[in-house]
Amino acid sequence: MRILLVEPAIYTPAGLDKREMRPTQLISLTLPYLAAMVPPEWEVDLVYEVCEDLERDYDLAAYDVVGITTQTIQLKRTLELARTIRGLGPRVVVGGPATVEDDHSLVPVISRFSDSVVVGEADVLWQRLLADLARGELKKIYQSHEPVPMSDHPLPRFDLVDFSKIEAPHVLPSFTARGCPRRCTFCSEFLYSKWRYRPVNDVYEELIAYRDRFHIPRVVFRDDDFLVFPKRSNQLLGRLAGEGIEWGCQTDFNLARHPDVVQSALDGGMRVVSFGVESVREKNREFTEKTFFTIPEAEDLLLRLHEAGVETQVNVIFGFDWDDPDVFDETYEFAMRTKVSRLFLSVLYPIPGTPLYEHLGREGRLLEKRPQGIDDPLAVTFTPKLMTADQLVEGYLDVERRFAEADLTNRNYWLGKDLVVI
Ligand code: B12
Ligand code: SF4
């Protein structure tokens, strides 16, 4: 049997995007991880459409099955590819976060264009599906309501990645936990998986294999909140000290209250960290239930990490109910004071199923749902409280421009200013 696993490109309002949405030095975990569970007698190829021409360079008709991973933002391209590829003969199986979004509302759509849809986490189902396929008994939908086991995961098949098509320096993704124990009111993460950890030793062995077998001692942890549990963080980071592995992660400012974890992280190879500050205004953070740190604590931690040479990133969302037009200046000043290396901004987007969405719905302030498959990061889909939608977008663009033009010469960048790894 021959199988092709595909991560599609993204349609933007300007057309099919290649090599723009994310730096090509980075590859995502999904395909190498799924490939590792394919029976050894099968032939497997992987394609990242952001850096390869799938339709030109691959003989698609030669595969028995093509598996496509899809986030909602990739759905338009996924459906287009599924239709084309099925017309050429192979069976098409689709999985990924889009199958979960909005109470599985997209599954019937995906199902019309594919032979089989795997809903949600696939680790166990994927192996079952491949066995069914080999017997000629492929089912239309595979869905499990049980969280998959977190131990003894296979080593992702990075040996199948053609790194010559991906610019160096290379960074490999790993994850040590799925889901998130927090319940920030704007975030949909709870829809995707329950919070649970992989055994520390499994993670350690994986990272050593990245270093020794793939010769890449640089890792980005894809956990939603990597350092959220201090005791476990110390256990894992203690194992990494002295191993020569450098890494980045995203986590939360709870870290400010655990200086021992900060020290373990620095000793264990932390080079870049991304924090969700979400808002510099305490009232907004009360609404989001992110009250486990104060802005002065966040500032102290950011400066401590800056001094230690770590690249720091903060993520801010504009449009919460306590944001008025002054919030833009306050945010810019926060970023300058704390010497952050990168400032990632977004306009609040209410995701169906979240407490934020329900809050805005109750107040009659929801304007529209996100158009399927197209993500306009500047679309204001709700009525802001203390400013107009235009002020919100203009303020966002103004902070973005000012930060881009600011003198950032004393900032830290792990792999250079052009490589964003988180
Ligand atoms: C790392 C990450 C990124 C990275 C890299 C992208 C990547 N795909 O790795 C970066 C920073 C670039 C990124 C960007 C974005 N991301 Co992102 N990201 C993640 C994150 C934290 C981890 C993804 C990961 O590696 N998971 C581990 C792998 C193994 O899991 P998985 O891909 O889900 O695959 C499992 C199942 O879904 C299934 N499966 C997946 N594909 C397939 C295919 C087949 C055939 C089968 C059978 C099964 C299957 O099997 C796997 C094993 O169980 C997730 C949150 C999360 N915890 O999952 C968000 C998440 C995927 N991102 C999300 C979003 C919204 C985005 C952005 C659109 C944000 C933005 N507005 O810019 C962009 C899109 C950019 C793009 N696609 O190029 C959403 C997607 C929601 C949705 N419904 O689509 C998530 C779920 C976060 C969230 N809770 O909102 N992201
Ligand atoms: S915003 Fe981050 S910390 Fe909050 S629930 Fe989502 S993933 Fe977890």
Short mmCIF file of C-alpha atoms and ligand atoms in Angstrom, two decimals:
data_model
loop_
_atom_site.label_atom_id
_atom_site.label_comp_id
_atom_site.label_asym_id
_atom_site.label_seq_id
_atom_site.Cartn_x
_atom_site.Cartn_y
_atom_site.Cartn_z
CA MET A 1 0.00 0.00 0.00
CA ARG A 2 1.17 3.54 -0.72
CA ILE A 3 0.05 6.45 1.40
CA LEU A 4 0.60 10.19 0.98
CA LEU A 5 0.09 12.52 3.94
CA VAL A 6 -0.58 16.16 3.09
CA GLU A 7 -0.59 19.43 5.03
CA PRO A 8 -2.38 21.83 2.68
CA ALA A 9 -1.57 25.45 2.00
CA ILE A 10 -4.04 28.20 2.89
CA TYR A 11 -6.32 30.32 0.78
CA THR A 12 -6.07 33.97 1.71
CA PRO A 13 -8.14 36.75 0.16
CA ALA A 14 -5.12 37.22 -2.16
CA GLY A 15 -5.15 33.59 -3.37
CA LEU A 16 -3.47 30.30 -2.45
CA ASP A 17 -0.71 31.07 -0.01
CA LYS A 18 2.68 29.42 -0.33
CA ARG A 19 5.64 30.27 1.90
CA GLU A 20 3.95 33.17 3.60
CA MET A 21 1.86 32.18 6.58
CA ARG A 22 4.72 30.65 8.52
CA PRO A 23 8.48 30.41 8.16
CA THR A 24 9.48 27.35 6.20
CA GLN A 25 12.29 26.43 8.60
CA LEU A 26 9.59 24.99 10.84
CA ILE A 27 7.55 21.95 10.16
CA SER A 28 4.56 20.85 12.13
CA LEU A 29 4.32 17.62 14.06
CA THR A 30 1.11 16.21 12.69
CA LEU A 31 2.33 14.43 9.53
CA PRO A 32 5.53 12.86 10.95
CA TYR A 33 3.51 11.72 13.96
CA LEU A 34 0.75 10.13 11.87
CA ALA A 35 3.38 8.59 9.59
CA ALA A 36 4.99 6.89 12.59
CA MET A 37 1.80 4.88 13.12
CA VAL A 38 1.52 3.60 9.55
CA PRO A 39 2.36 -0.14 9.32
CA PRO A 40 6.04 -0.63 8.40
CA GLU A 41 5.22 -2.52 5.18
CA TRP A 42 3.38 0.54 3.76
CA GLU A 43 5.24 3.13 1.71
CA VAL A 44 4.74 6.65 3.13
CA ASP A 45 5.40 10.11 1.69
CA LEU A 46 4.80 13.48 3.36
CA VAL A 47 4.02 16.81 1.68
CA TYR A 48 4.00 20.27 3.22
CA GLU A 49 2.21 22.24 0.59
CA VAL A 50 3.65 25.53 1.82
CA CYS A 51 7.01 24.44 0.41
CA GLU A 52 6.20 21.93 -2.35
CA ASP A 53 4.04 21.82 -5.44
CA LEU A 54 1.83 18.87 -4.71
CA GLU A 55 -0.09 18.75 -7.96
CA ARG A 56 2.97 19.24 -10.17
CA ASP A 57 5.59 17.12 -8.40
CA TYR A 58 3.67 14.08 -7.12
CA ASP A 59 2.03 11.29 -9.10
CA LEU A 60 -1.13 11.43 -7.05
CA ALA A 61 -2.85 8.59 -8.91
CA ALA A 62 -0.10 6.22 -7.77
CA TYR A 63 -1.21 6.30 -4.11
CA ASP A 64 -3.80 4.00 -2.54
CA VAL A 65 -4.75 6.56 0.06
CA VAL A 66 -4.11 10.22 0.73
CA GLY A 67 -4.51 11.57 4.26
CA ILE A 68 -5.04 15.32 4.62
CA THR A 69 -4.70 17.22 7.89
CA THR A 70 -6.78 20.34 8.20
CA GLN A 71 -7.27 23.29 10.44
CA THR A 72 -10.38 25.30 9.61
CA ILE A 73 -8.25 27.95 7.98
CA GLN A 74 -7.04 25.28 5.51
CA LEU A 75 -10.44 23.80 4.82
CA LYS A 76 -11.10 25.42 1.47
CA ARG A 77 -7.85 24.02 0.07
CA THR A 78 -8.44 20.67 1.77
CA LEU A 79 -11.81 20.21 0.09
CA GLU A 80 -10.39 21.26 -3.26
CA LEU A 81 -7.52 18.76 -2.96
CA ALA A 82 -9.82 15.99 -1.70
CA ARG A 83 -12.05 16.40 -4.71
CA THR A 84 -9.17 16.43 -7.20
CA ILE A 85 -7.35 13.49 -5.63
CA ARG A 86 -10.45 11.30 -5.35
CA GLY A 87 -11.05 11.92 -9.03
CA LEU A 88 -7.62 10.43 -9.73
CA GLY A 89 -8.32 7.19 -7.86
CA PRO A 90 -6.87 7.22 -4.31
CA ARG A 91 -9.08 7.07 -1.23
CA VAL A 92 -9.04 10.33 0.71
CA VAL A 93 -9.07 10.52 4.51
CA VAL A 94 -9.31 13.86 6.30
CA GLY A 95 -8.58 14.66 9.96
CA GLY A 96 -7.44 17.56 12.13
CA PRO A 97 -8.85 20.35 14.32
CA ALA A 98 -11.46 21.43 11.74
CA THR A 99 -13.35 18.20 12.49
CA VAL A 100 -13.90 19.37 16.06
CA GLU A 101 -14.67 23.06 15.63
CA ASP A 102 -18.10 24.43 16.40
CA ASP A 103 -19.51 21.20 17.78
CA HIS A 104 -18.38 19.14 14.78
CA SER A 105 -20.49 21.21 12.42
CA LEU A 106 -17.98 20.90 9.57
CA VAL A 107 -17.87 17.09 9.58
CA PRO A 108 -20.81 16.65 7.16
CA VAL A 109 -19.16 19.11 4.75
CA ILE A 110 -15.79 17.35 4.91
CA SER A 111 -17.51 14.01 4.59
CA ARG A 112 -19.08 14.95 1.26
CA PHE A 113 -15.63 15.49 -0.26
CA SER A 114 -13.76 12.53 1.26
CA ASP A 115 -13.99 8.77 1.75
CA SER A 116 -13.45 8.93 5.48
CA VAL A 117 -13.24 11.55 8.23
CA VAL A 118 -11.38 11.05 11.51
CA VAL A 119 -12.94 13.27 14.14
CA GLY A 120 -10.67 14.65 16.85
CA GLU A 121 -7.65 12.85 18.28
CA ALA A 122 -6.69 10.05 15.95
CA ASP A 123 -3.82 8.14 17.50
CA VAL A 124 -5.73 4.90 18.12
CA LEU A 125 -8.40 5.42 15.44
CA TRP A 126 -5.81 6.02 12.75
CA GLN A 127 -4.30 2.57 13.22
CA ARG A 128 -7.80 1.05 13.20
CA LEU A 129 -8.65 2.96 10.03
CA LEU A 130 -5.53 1.76 8.23
CA ALA A 131 -6.32 -1.84 9.17
CA ASP A 132 -9.91 -1.41 7.89
CA LEU A 133 -8.58 0.13 4.71
CA ALA A 134 -6.22 -2.77 4.09
CA ARG A 135 -9.19 -5.15 4.48
CA GLY A 136 -11.33 -3.02 2.14
CA GLU A 137 -13.68 -2.05 4.97
CA LEU A 138 -13.07 1.68 5.31
CA LYS A 139 -15.80 3.43 7.31
CA LYS A 140 -17.13 6.91 6.56
CA ILE A 141 -16.53 8.34 10.05
CA TYR A 142 -14.12 7.42 12.82
CA GLN A 143 -14.68 9.08 16.16
CA SER A 144 -13.69 8.19 19.68
CA HIS A 145 -14.96 9.85 22.83
CA GLU A 146 -12.11 8.53 24.97
CA PRO A 147 -8.88 10.55 25.32
CA VAL A 148 -6.03 8.60 23.72
CA PRO A 149 -3.25 7.14 25.92
CA MET A 150 -0.30 9.44 26.49
CA SER A 151 2.51 6.93 26.96
CA ASP A 152 4.69 5.03 24.48
CA HIS A 153 4.04 7.34 21.53
CA PRO A 154 6.10 6.43 18.47
CA LEU A 155 9.04 8.60 17.42
CA PRO A 156 7.71 11.01 14.74
CA ARG A 157 9.04 10.10 11.25
CA PHE A 158 11.19 13.19 10.64
CA ASP A 159 13.35 10.89 8.51
CA LEU A 160 10.59 11.21 5.86
CA VAL A 161 10.88 15.00 5.73
CA ASP A 162 12.94 16.34 2.84
CA PHE A 163 14.88 18.94 4.83
CA SER A 164 16.59 20.16 1.65
CA LYS A 165 13.27 21.86 0.82
CA ILE A 166 13.16 23.53 4.22
CA GLU A 167 15.55 26.30 5.09
CA ALA A 168 18.06 25.80 7.92
CA PRO A 169 18.44 26.12 10.85
CA HIS A 170 15.88 23.40 11.54
CA VAL A 171 13.77 23.16 14.65
CA LEU A 172 11.71 20.07 15.48
CA PRO A 173 8.34 20.15 17.24
CA SER A 174 7.51 18.00 20.23
CA PHE A 175 4.75 18.02 22.79
CA THR A 176 4.73 16.90 26.39
CA ALA A 177 1.03 17.37 27.18
CA ARG A 178 -2.25 17.68 25.34
CA GLY A 179 -4.96 20.13 26.25
CA CYS A 180 -4.76 22.86 28.85
CA PRO A 181 -5.82 23.02 32.49
CA ARG A 182 -6.82 26.68 32.19
CA ARG A 183 -10.19 27.88 31.01
CA CYS A 184 -9.53 31.36 29.60
CA THR A 185 -12.96 32.55 28.51
CA PHE A 186 -12.01 33.49 24.95
CA CYS A 187 -10.13 30.26 24.17
CA SER A 188 -11.49 27.15 22.49
CA GLU A 189 -8.71 24.81 23.50
CA PHE A 190 -10.97 22.79 25.81
CA LEU A 191 -12.91 21.65 22.73
CA TYR A 192 -9.90 19.87 21.27
CA SER A 193 -8.56 17.63 23.98
CA LYS A 194 -8.54 16.89 27.69
CA TRP A 195 -5.47 17.98 29.64
CA ARG A 196 -3.00 15.19 30.24
CA TYR A 197 0.75 14.59 30.26
CA ARG A 198 3.19 12.25 28.59
CA PRO A 199 5.60 10.50 30.97
CA VAL A 200 8.73 12.60 31.54
CA ASN A 201 10.99 9.75 30.44
CA ASP A 202 9.14 9.32 27.11
CA VAL A 203 9.66 13.00 26.35
CA TYR A 204 13.29 12.89 27.37
CA GLU A 205 14.00 9.87 25.12
CA GLU A 206 12.26 11.59 22.23
CA LEU A 207 14.36 14.73 22.54
CA ILE A 208 17.55 12.72 22.76
CA ALA A 209 16.50 10.91 19.57
CA TYR A 210 15.87 14.27 17.87
CA ARG A 211 19.40 15.29 18.80
CA ASP A 212 21.19 12.01 18.06
CA ARG A 213 19.21 10.43 15.20
CA PHE A 214 18.02 13.50 13.33
CA HIS A 215 20.99 15.65 14.44
CA ILE A 216 18.68 18.52 15.35
CA PRO A 217 19.18 19.65 18.97
CA ARG A 218 16.58 22.43 18.68
CA VAL A 219 13.01 21.87 19.80
CA VAL A 220 9.83 23.83 20.04
CA PHE A 221 7.36 22.43 22.53
CA ARG A 222 3.88 22.64 21.06
CA ASP A 223 2.12 22.32 24.42
CA ASP A 224 -0.55 24.93 24.95
CA ASP A 225 0.94 25.86 28.31
CA PHE A 226 4.31 24.15 28.71
CA LEU A 227 5.33 25.26 32.20
CA VAL A 228 1.89 25.32 33.80
CA PHE A 229 2.62 22.63 36.42
CA PRO A 230 5.76 23.60 38.38
CA LYS A 231 6.52 20.19 39.93
CA ARG A 232 6.46 18.40 36.59
CA SER A 233 8.31 21.24 34.85
CA ASN A 234 11.16 20.85 37.30
CA GLN A 235 11.25 17.07 36.74
CA LEU A 236 11.46 17.40 32.97
CA LEU A 237 13.78 20.40 32.88
CA GLY A 238 16.11 18.72 35.38
CA ARG A 239 16.58 15.88 32.86
CA LEU A 240 17.38 18.35 30.06
CA ALA A 241 20.13 20.25 31.90
CA GLY A 242 23.51 19.55 30.27
CA GLU A 243 22.05 17.70 27.25
CA GLY A 244 22.86 20.49 24.81
CA ILE A 245 19.27 20.80 23.64
CA GLU A 246 17.89 24.31 23.07
CA TRP A 247 14.18 24.89 23.08
CA GLY A 248 11.24 27.27 22.95
CA CYS A 249 7.73 27.07 24.32
CA GLN A 250 4.58 28.95 25.06
CA THR A 251 3.40 29.21 28.62
CA ASP A 252 1.66 31.59 31.02
CA PHE A 253 2.77 34.23 33.51
CA ASN A 254 2.13 31.92 36.43
CA LEU A 255 5.84 31.31 35.85
CA ALA A 256 6.50 34.69 37.51
CA ARG A 257 5.51 33.13 40.85
CA HIS A 258 7.91 30.16 40.46
CA PRO A 259 11.52 31.41 40.30
CA ASP A 260 12.79 27.83 40.75
CA VAL A 261 11.09 26.83 37.49
CA VAL A 262 12.56 29.90 35.75
CA GLN A 263 16.02 28.79 36.85
CA SER A 264 15.42 25.16 35.78
CA ALA A 265 14.18 26.40 32.41
CA LEU A 266 17.29 28.54 31.91
CA ASP A 267 19.57 25.68 32.99
CA GLY A 268 17.61 23.24 30.81
CA GLY A 269 18.09 25.16 27.55
CA MET A 270 15.18 27.61 27.22
CA ARG A 271 15.94 30.07 24.39
CA VAL A 272 12.55 31.55 23.53
CA VAL A 273 9.27 31.83 25.38
CA SER A 274 5.92 33.13 24.32
CA PHE A 275 3.40 34.39 26.88
CA GLY A 276 -0.27 35.19 26.58
CA VAL A 277 -0.60 38.48 28.44
CA GLU A 278 -3.87 38.98 26.53
CA SER A 279 -4.46 42.46 27.95
CA VAL A 280 -2.47 44.98 29.95
CA ARG A 281 -5.70 45.92 31.74
CA GLU A 282 -6.48 43.93 34.86
CA LYS A 283 -10.25 44.28 34.37
CA ASN A 284 -10.03 42.54 31.00
CA ARG A 285 -7.92 39.79 32.46
CA GLU A 286 -10.49 39.31 35.23
CA PHE A 287 -13.06 38.72 32.50
CA THR A 288 -10.78 36.23 30.75
CA GLU A 289 -10.07 34.47 34.07
CA LYS A 290 -6.37 35.10 33.65
CA THR A 291 -5.90 36.44 37.14
CA PHE A 292 -3.01 34.26 38.21
CA PHE A 293 -0.48 37.07 37.63
CA THR A 294 -0.31 40.84 37.82
CA ILE A 295 1.18 43.14 35.21
CA PRO A 296 4.08 44.17 37.54
CA GLU A 297 4.89 40.45 38.05
CA ALA A 298 4.82 39.89 34.29
CA GLU A 299 7.12 42.88 33.77
CA ASP A 300 9.67 41.61 36.31
CA LEU A 301 9.74 38.18 34.69
CA LEU A 302 10.11 39.56 31.16
CA LEU A 303 13.04 41.72 32.23
CA ARG A 304 14.67 38.81 34.09
CA LEU A 305 14.41 36.62 30.96
CA HIS A 306 15.68 39.43 28.75
CA GLU A 307 18.74 39.78 30.98
CA ALA A 308 19.32 36.02 30.70
CA GLY A 309 19.42 36.33 26.90
CA VAL A 310 16.04 34.68 26.23
CA GLU A 311 13.87 35.78 23.32
CA THR A 312 10.56 36.86 24.84
CA GLN A 313 7.28 37.17 23.01
CA VAL A 314 3.97 38.47 24.25
CA ASN A 315 0.53 38.01 22.75
CA VAL A 316 -2.08 40.70 23.21
CA ILE A 317 -5.71 40.73 22.11
CA PHE A 318 -7.51 44.03 21.54
CA GLY A 319 -11.28 44.42 21.82
CA PHE A 320 -12.17 43.20 25.31
CA ASP A 321 -14.93 45.10 27.11
CA TRP A 322 -12.60 47.29 29.16
CA ASP A 323 -10.54 48.40 26.15
CA ASP A 324 -10.95 52.03 25.18
CA PRO A 325 -8.71 53.88 22.68
CA ASP A 326 -6.04 54.48 25.38
CA VAL A 327 -5.28 50.78 25.59
CA PHE A 328 -3.16 50.95 22.43
CA ASP A 329 -0.60 53.36 23.90
CA GLU A 330 -0.55 51.43 27.18
CA THR A 331 0.20 48.20 25.31
CA TYR A 332 2.96 49.74 23.22
CA GLU A 333 4.57 51.21 26.35
CA PHE A 334 4.36 47.83 28.11
CA ALA A 335 6.17 46.17 25.20
CA MET A 336 8.91 48.80 25.18
CA ARG A 337 9.36 48.79 28.98
CA THR A 338 9.67 45.02 29.14
CA LYS A 339 12.12 44.79 26.19
CA VAL A 340 10.12 42.02 24.55
CA SER A 341 11.57 40.69 21.32
CA ARG A 342 8.23 40.23 19.60
CA LEU A 343 4.75 41.56 20.11
CA PHE A 344 1.95 39.52 18.58
CA LEU A 345 -1.33 41.36 18.36
CA SER A 346 -4.78 40.23 17.40
CA VAL A 347 -8.29 41.58 17.20
CA LEU A 348 -10.61 39.69 19.53
CA TYR A 349 -12.43 36.95 17.66
CA PRO A 350 -15.34 35.34 19.51
CA ILE A 351 -15.15 31.58 18.88
CA PRO A 352 -18.45 29.66 19.01
CA GLY A 353 -18.64 27.47 22.10
CA THR A 354 -16.58 29.76 24.33
CA PRO A 355 -17.88 31.75 27.34
CA LEU A 356 -16.85 34.94 25.50
CA TYR A 357 -19.09 34.03 22.57
CA GLU A 358 -22.01 33.35 24.90
CA HIS A 359 -21.42 36.65 26.75
CA LEU A 360 -21.47 38.66 23.52
CA GLY A 361 -24.48 36.68 22.28
CA ARG A 362 -26.42 37.45 25.48
CA GLU A 363 -25.69 41.15 24.99
CA GLY A 364 -26.74 41.02 21.32
CA ARG A 365 -23.26 42.05 20.16
CA LEU A 366 -22.36 39.22 17.79
CA LEU A 367 -22.33 40.30 14.16
CA GLU A 368 -21.46 37.18 12.16
CA LYS A 369 -19.75 33.84 12.24
CA ARG A 370 -16.33 33.49 10.64
CA PRO A 371 -16.71 32.62 6.97
CA GLN A 372 -15.62 29.00 6.57
CA GLY A 373 -12.07 28.47 5.40
CA ILE A 374 -11.16 32.16 5.20
CA ASP A 375 -9.57 33.89 8.09
CA ASP A 376 -9.43 37.66 7.93
CA PRO A 377 -7.43 38.57 11.03
CA LEU A 378 -8.82 42.10 11.00
CA ALA A 379 -12.50 41.19 10.76
CA VAL A 380 -14.40 42.61 13.74
CA THR A 381 -17.28 40.18 14.17
CA PHE A 382 -18.81 41.74 17.29
CA THR A 383 -19.70 45.21 18.59
CA PRO A 384 -16.89 46.51 20.87
CA LYS A 385 -18.03 48.24 24.05
CA LEU A 386 -15.85 51.33 24.55
CA MET A 387 -14.75 52.08 20.99
CA THR A 388 -15.89 51.59 17.44
CA ALA A 389 -14.83 48.69 15.22
CA ASP A 390 -12.81 51.16 13.12
CA GLN A 391 -11.00 52.49 16.20
CA LEU A 392 -10.22 48.90 17.18
CA VAL A 393 -8.66 48.04 13.83
CA GLU A 394 -6.85 51.37 13.49
CA GLY A 395 -5.46 51.10 17.03
CA TYR A 396 -4.27 47.56 16.36
CA LEU A 397 -2.54 48.60 13.12
CA ASP A 398 -1.00 51.62 14.82
CA VAL A 399 0.62 49.57 17.61
CA GLU A 400 1.79 47.00 15.08
CA ARG A 401 3.41 49.71 12.95
CA ARG A 402 5.00 51.51 15.91
CA PHE A 403 6.50 48.28 17.24
CA ALA A 404 7.84 47.36 13.80
CA GLU A 405 9.48 50.79 13.52
CA ALA A 406 10.80 50.90 17.09
CA ASP A 407 14.48 50.58 17.92
CA LEU A 408 14.76 46.92 18.96
CA THR A 409 18.54 46.65 18.81
CA ASN A 410 18.96 45.38 22.36
CA ARG A 411 16.39 42.56 21.99
CA ASN A 412 17.22 38.83 21.98
CA TYR A 413 16.49 36.55 19.01
CA TRP A 414 17.25 32.84 19.37
CA LEU A 415 17.75 32.01 15.69
CA GLY A 416 17.71 35.47 14.22
CA LYS A 417 15.08 38.12 13.85
CA ASP A 418 13.47 36.48 10.81
CA LEU A 419 12.77 33.10 12.35
CA VAL A 420 9.65 33.03 14.49
CA VAL A 421 9.38 29.60 16.06
CA ILE A 422 6.37 29.88 18.33
C1 B12 B 1 1.66 24.29 16.94
C2 B12 B 1 0.42 25.03 16.55
C3 B12 B 1 0.54 26.01 15.58
C4 B12 B 1 1.86 26.32 14.89
C5 B12 B 1 2.20 25.32 13.79
C6 B12 B 1 1.01 24.81 13.06
C7 B12 B 1 0.93 23.31 13.19
N1 B12 B 1 -0.07 22.71 12.58
O1 B12 B 1 1.73 22.68 13.84
C8 B12 B 1 1.63 27.74 14.34
C9 B12 B 1 2.15 28.74 15.35
C10 B12 B 1 2.25 28.08 12.99
C11 B12 B 1 0.11 27.78 14.33
C12 B12 B 1 -0.57 28.68 13.57
C13 B12 B 1 -1.94 28.71 13.53
N2 B12 B 1 -2.80 28.01 14.33
CO1 B12 B 1 -2.26 26.72 15.52
N3 B12 B 1 -1.89 25.37 16.87
C14 B12 B 1 -0.82 24.74 17.18
C15 B12 B 1 -1.09 23.79 18.35
C16 B12 B 1 -0.64 24.49 19.64
C17 B12 B 1 -0.43 22.42 18.28
C18 B12 B 1 -0.62 21.66 16.95
C19 B12 B 1 0.08 20.33 17.06
O2 B12 B 1 1.22 20.18 16.68
N4 B12 B 1 -0.58 19.34 17.61
C20 B12 B 1 -0.04 17.98 17.75
C21 B12 B 1 -0.57 17.12 16.61
C22 B12 B 1 -0.05 15.71 16.69
O3 B12 B 1 -1.97 17.12 16.82
P1 B12 B 1 -3.00 17.49 15.67
O4 B12 B 1 -2.40 18.24 14.57
O5 B12 B 1 -4.25 18.01 16.27
O6 B12 B 1 -3.33 16.02 15.09
C23 B12 B 1 -4.07 15.07 15.82
C24 B12 B 1 -5.55 15.04 15.41
O7 B12 B 1 -6.06 16.31 15.08
C25 B12 B 1 -5.58 14.09 14.26
N5 B12 B 1 -5.27 14.54 12.93
C26 B12 B 1 -4.77 15.70 12.48
N6 B12 B 1 -4.65 15.70 11.17
C27 B12 B 1 -5.05 14.51 10.72
C28 B12 B 1 -5.08 13.99 9.43
C29 B12 B 1 -5.53 12.68 9.26
C30 B12 B 1 -5.58 12.10 7.89
C31 B12 B 1 -5.94 11.92 10.39
C32 B12 B 1 -6.41 10.55 10.20
C33 B12 B 1 -5.90 12.46 11.65
C34 B12 B 1 -5.45 13.74 11.82
O8 B12 B 1 -4.59 13.14 14.63
C35 B12 B 1 -3.54 13.73 15.39
C36 B12 B 1 -3.21 12.80 16.54
O9 B12 B 1 -4.28 12.68 17.43
C37 B12 B 1 -2.64 23.65 18.26
C38 B12 B 1 -3.32 23.41 19.57
C39 B12 B 1 -3.22 21.97 19.97
N7 B12 B 1 -2.97 21.79 21.21
O10 B12 B 1 -3.36 21.05 19.16
C40 B12 B 1 -3.05 24.98 17.63
C41 B12 B 1 -4.24 24.98 16.69
C42 B12 B 1 -4.11 23.80 15.75
N8 B12 B 1 -4.01 26.21 15.92
C43 B12 B 1 -5.10 26.84 15.63
C44 B12 B 1 -5.16 28.04 14.87
C45 B12 B 1 -6.52 28.73 14.81
C46 B12 B 1 -4.05 28.54 14.21
C47 B12 B 1 -4.00 29.76 13.28
C48 B12 B 1 -5.15 29.82 12.29
C49 B12 B 1 -3.92 31.00 14.17
C50 B12 B 1 -4.00 32.30 13.38
N9 B12 B 1 -5.15 32.94 13.44
O11 B12 B 1 -3.06 32.65 12.73
C51 B12 B 1 -2.64 29.58 12.56
C52 B12 B 1 -2.76 28.82 11.21
C53 B12 B 1 -1.44 28.69 10.52
C54 B12 B 1 -1.26 27.50 9.64
N10 B12 B 1 -2.02 26.44 9.65
O12 B12 B 1 -0.33 27.53 8.89
C55 B12 B 1 -6.30 26.12 16.18
C56 B12 B 1 -7.06 25.40 15.08
C57 B12 B 1 -8.55 25.51 15.28
C58 B12 B 1 -9.26 24.98 14.09
N11 B12 B 1 -10.51 24.63 14.29
O13 B12 B 1 -8.75 24.91 13.01
C59 B12 B 1 -5.66 25.19 17.28
C60 B12 B 1 -6.40 23.87 17.54
C61 B12 B 1 -5.58 26.04 18.58
C62 B12 B 1 -6.95 26.37 19.14
N12 B12 B 1 -7.39 25.71 20.17
O14 B12 B 1 -7.63 27.24 18.66
N13 B12 B 1 -0.43 26.82 15.15
S1 SF4 B 2 -5.41 30.82 26.28
FE1 SF4 B 2 -3.71 29.43 26.67
S2 SF4 B 2 -3.73 29.16 28.91
FE2 SF4 B 2 -5.75 29.94 28.32
S3 SF4 B 2 -7.05 28.11 28.03
FE3 SF4 B 2 -6.21 28.71 26.02
S4 SF4 B 2 -4.39 27.48 25.79
FE4 SF4 B 2 -4.90 27.45 27.97
#
